[in-house]
Tab-separated table of C-alpha atoms in Angstrom:
chain	number	residue	atom	x	y	z
A	1	TRP	CA	-0.439	-18.926	-21.569
A	2	GLN	CA	-2.372	-16.765	-19.248
A	3	MET	CA	-4.402	-14.344	-20.133
A	4	THR	CA	-4.719	-10.918	-17.662
A	5	LYS	CA	-7.418	-9.209	-16.647
A	6	THR	CA	-8.003	-5.994	-18.121
A	7	PHE	CA	-8.437	-3.046	-15.442
A	8	GLU	CA	-9.003	0.857	-14.411
A	9	ILE	CA	-7.954	2.416	-11.275
A	10	GLN	CA	-10.759	4.692	-9.724
A	11	THR	CA	-10.471	6.976	-6.945
A	12	ALA	CA	-12.491	5.378	-3.669
A	13	ARG	CA	-15.562	7.378	-2.981
A	14	PRO	CA	-17.174	6.744	0.730
A	15	GLN	CA	-19.383	4.024	0.024
A	16	HIS	CA	-16.116	1.745	-1.091
A	17	PHE	CA	-14.602	2.610	2.636
A	18	GLU	CA	-16.621	-1.058	3.511
A	19	ALA	CA	-15.169	-2.690	0.869
A	20	ILE	CA	-11.776	-1.726	1.221
A	21	ALA	CA	-11.635	-2.647	4.829
A	22	ALA	CA	-13.265	-6.151	3.876
A	23	LEU	CA	-10.596	-6.050	1.181
A	24	ASN	CA	-7.546	-5.435	3.694
A	25	ILE	CA	-8.353	-8.014	5.933
A	26	ALA	CA	-9.186	-10.857	3.317
A	27	ALA	CA	-5.655	-9.564	2.134
A	28	TYR	CA	-3.558	-9.509	4.690
A	29	ARG	CA	-5.234	-13.062	6.972
A	30	GLU	CA	-2.453	-14.830	5.347
A	31	PHE	CA	-0.321	-12.905	7.406
A	32	SER	CA	-2.035	-13.868	10.804
A	33	LYS	CA	-0.369	-17.429	11.003
A	34	GLY	CA	2.445	-15.073	12.220
A	35	LEU	CA	0.783	-12.919	14.648
A	36	THR	CA	-0.848	-14.027	18.260
A	37	ASP	CA	-4.859	-13.857	18.319
A	38	GLU	CA	-4.597	-10.760	20.212
A	39	THR	CA	-2.143	-8.780	17.533
A	40	TRP	CA	-3.718	-10.104	14.659
A	41	THR	CA	-7.349	-8.681	16.033
A	42	ARG	CA	-5.117	-5.278	16.554
A	43	MET	CA	-4.164	-5.263	12.866
A	44	ARG	CA	-7.670	-6.373	11.711
A	45	SER	CA	-8.691	-3.153	13.169
A	46	ASN	CA	-5.645	-1.034	11.703
A	47	LEU	CA	-7.147	-2.349	8.390
A	48	SER	CA	-10.231	-1.682	8.673
A	49	ALA	CA	-9.734	2.146	10.073
A	50	ILE	CA	-10.325	3.415	6.589
A	51	ASP	CA	-12.315	6.511	7.343
A	52	LYS	CA	-9.971	7.816	9.490
A	53	VAL	CA	-7.137	7.021	7.132
A	54	SER	CA	-9.171	8.433	4.447
A	55	GLU	CA	-8.733	11.987	6.997
A	56	ARG	CA	-5.414	12.056	5.390
A	57	ALA	CA	-5.282	10.392	1.815
A	58	VAL	CA	-7.123	9.473	-0.892
A	59	PHE	CA	-7.905	5.528	-1.803
A	60	LEU	CA	-6.978	4.272	-5.247
A	61	ILE	CA	-9.451	1.124	-6.361
A	62	VAL	CA	-9.725	-1.455	-8.752
A	63	PRO	CA	-12.680	-3.085	-9.422
A	64	ILE	CA	-13.071	-6.282	-11.642
A	65	ASP	CA	-16.793	-7.749	-12.426
A	66	GLY	CA	-18.583	-5.953	-9.561
A	67	LYS	CA	-15.626	-6.775	-6.837
A	68	LEU	CA	-12.858	-4.905	-5.269
A	69	ALA	CA	-9.928	-6.775	-6.785
A	70	GLY	CA	-7.134	-3.893	-5.247
A	71	SER	CA	-6.481	-0.738	-3.052
A	72	VAL	CA	-4.173	1.564	-1.646
A	73	ALA	CA	-4.204	4.705	0.055
A	74	TYR	CA	-2.076	7.575	-1.245
A	75	CYS	CA	-0.864	10.203	1.088
A	76	PRO	CA	0.122	13.490	-0.341
A	77	PRO	CA	3.545	15.513	1.254
A	78	GLY	CA	1.872	17.011	4.465
A	79	ASN	CA	-0.188	14.347	5.324
A	80	SER	CA	2.292	11.609	6.278
A	81	LEU	CA	2.383	10.147	9.923
A	82	ASP	CA	5.340	8.376	11.969
A	83	PRO	CA	7.067	6.329	10.844
A	84	ILE	CA	7.339	8.252	7.120
A	85	PRO	CA	8.530	11.718	7.200
A	86	SER	CA	5.790	14.082	7.242
A	87	ASP	CA	7.369	16.215	3.404
A	88	TRP	CA	7.161	12.858	2.061
A	89	ALA	CA	4.468	11.497	-0.061
A	90	SER	CA	3.119	8.078	1.087
A	91	ILE	CA	1.556	4.644	0.440
A	92	LEU	CA	-0.127	3.172	2.715
A	93	LEU	CA	-2.809	-0.592	3.112
A	94	LEU	CA	-1.521	-1.649	-0.276
A	95	ALA	CA	-4.029	-5.036	-0.295
A	96	VAL	CA	-4.797	-7.215	-3.160
A	97	SER	CA	-7.578	-9.889	-3.164
A	98	PRO	CA	-5.621	-13.226	-3.613
A	99	ASP	CA	-8.304	-14.107	-6.299
A	100	ASP	CA	-6.514	-11.524	-8.051
A	101	ARG	CA	-2.694	-11.694	-7.414
A	102	GLY	CA	-0.169	-11.971	-10.482
A	103	ASP	CA	-2.432	-9.841	-12.630
A	104	GLY	CA	0.065	-6.568	-11.812
A	105	ILE	CA	-3.051	-5.133	-9.761
A	106	GLY	CA	-0.107	-4.503	-6.924
A	107	ARG	CA	1.828	-2.865	-9.296
A	108	GLU	CA	-0.261	-0.856	-10.693
A	109	LEU	CA	-1.679	0.717	-8.002
A	110	VAL	CA	1.815	1.279	-6.332
A	111	ARG	CA	2.544	3.415	-9.960
A	112	ALA	CA	-0.795	5.112	-9.605
A	113	CYS	CA	0.618	6.301	-5.827
A	114	ILE	CA	4.135	7.347	-7.824
A	115	ASP	CA	3.035	9.067	-10.171
A	116	LEU	CA	0.296	11.473	-8.254
A	117	ALA	CA	3.215	11.694	-5.626
A	118	ARG	CA	5.060	13.233	-9.265
A	119	ALA	CA	1.961	15.385	-9.746
A	120	ASP	CA	2.407	16.744	-5.877
A	121	GLU	CA	5.926	17.661	-6.358
A	122	ALA	CA	7.005	15.231	-3.320
A	123	GLN	CA	10.180	14.718	-3.743
A	124	THR	CA	10.477	11.534	-1.921
A	125	ILE	CA	7.763	8.164	-1.710
A	126	GLY	CA	7.985	5.772	0.926
A	127	LEU	CA	6.061	3.125	2.507
A	128	PHE	CA	6.612	0.599	5.659
A	129	THR	CA	6.270	-2.918	5.635
A	130	SER	CA	6.834	-6.136	7.969
A	131	GLU	CA	9.497	-9.076	7.761
A	132	LEU	CA	6.151	-11.302	6.812
A	133	MET	CA	5.133	-9.457	3.625
A	134	THR	CA	7.992	-10.481	1.650
A	135	ALA	CA	6.055	-10.251	-1.933
A	136	ALA	CA	5.376	-7.033	-1.216
A	137	ARG	CA	9.092	-6.087	-0.598
A	138	GLN	CA	9.989	-7.723	-3.332
A	139	LEU	CA	7.412	-5.750	-5.406
A	140	TYR	CA	8.596	-2.156	-3.480
A	141	LEU	CA	11.915	-2.972	-4.585
A	142	SER	CA	10.937	-3.744	-8.515
A	143	GLN	CA	9.763	-0.640	-8.775
A	144	GLY	CA	12.615	1.603	-7.560
A	145	PHE	CA	12.150	1.456	-4.206
A	146	SER	CA	15.347	0.972	-1.317
A	147	GLU	CA	15.414	-0.154	2.006
A	148	ASP	CA	15.568	3.248	3.989
A	149	CYS	CA	16.242	2.121	7.517
A	150	GLU	CA	14.289	-0.346	10.089
A	151	ILE	CA	12.110	1.082	12.505
A	152	SER	CA	10.401	0.383	15.765
A	153	GLN	CA	8.877	-3.047	15.983
A	154	ARG	CA	4.788	-3.202	15.075
A	155	LEU	CA	2.564	-5.935	16.136
A	156	GLY	CA	5.508	-8.058	17.503
A	157	LEU	CA	7.543	-7.800	13.908
A	158	ARG	CA	9.566	-6.738	12.101
A	159	TYR	CA	9.375	-3.386	10.052
A	160	TRP	CA	11.574	-1.022	8.034
A	161	ARG	CA	10.919	2.124	5.976
A	162	TYR	CA	11.229	2.477	1.984
A	163	ARG	CA	11.850	5.265	-0.307
A	164	LEU	CA	12.033	6.139	-3.589
A	165	ASP	CA	13.216	9.572	-4.542
A	166	LEU	CA	12.011	11.225	-7.561
A	167	ASN	CA	13.798	14.180	-7.272
A	168	HIS	CA	15.358	13.331	-10.624
A	169	PRO	CA	14.492	15.323	-13.720
A	170	LYS	CA	11.252	14.918	-15.829
A	171	SER	CA	11.352	13.136	-18.675
A	172	THR	CA	10.819	15.140	-21.477
A	173	ILE	CA	9.469	12.364	-23.771
């Protein structure tokens, strides 16, 4: 019997950005084995560019016991960048601390982004992910996303765009 941690999703503030960057690097470090040193350096730079991403996205965080256990960036429709169509909402930089995996943090952060997209009346929410991120791809499929298309390689890796269409009638429950 395993007890799962309780957690609350909060909106990040600028004072959280350094911790988000550190979490991203810790969460994505496992993928460095599939990259050259040069491409891992480029990926680390992208993972650390929280100030730049925050210009178009809101970061959601999960603090647990004084440390950051998870984070994600949500871009409302009109703020998404290629390879996500600009009129879609999008999810970027989902990260869960290796110590906190398996507790549903990633799933709840994705759900929070879907809820924000619905509140923003987005017709579609999208994201992109690489061949190395098999657990993330399974998470997205389990949340109703479908593989939309393969996109241009990044960092020498295959990437796919995923989408979830939100244009179904809202529940009246």
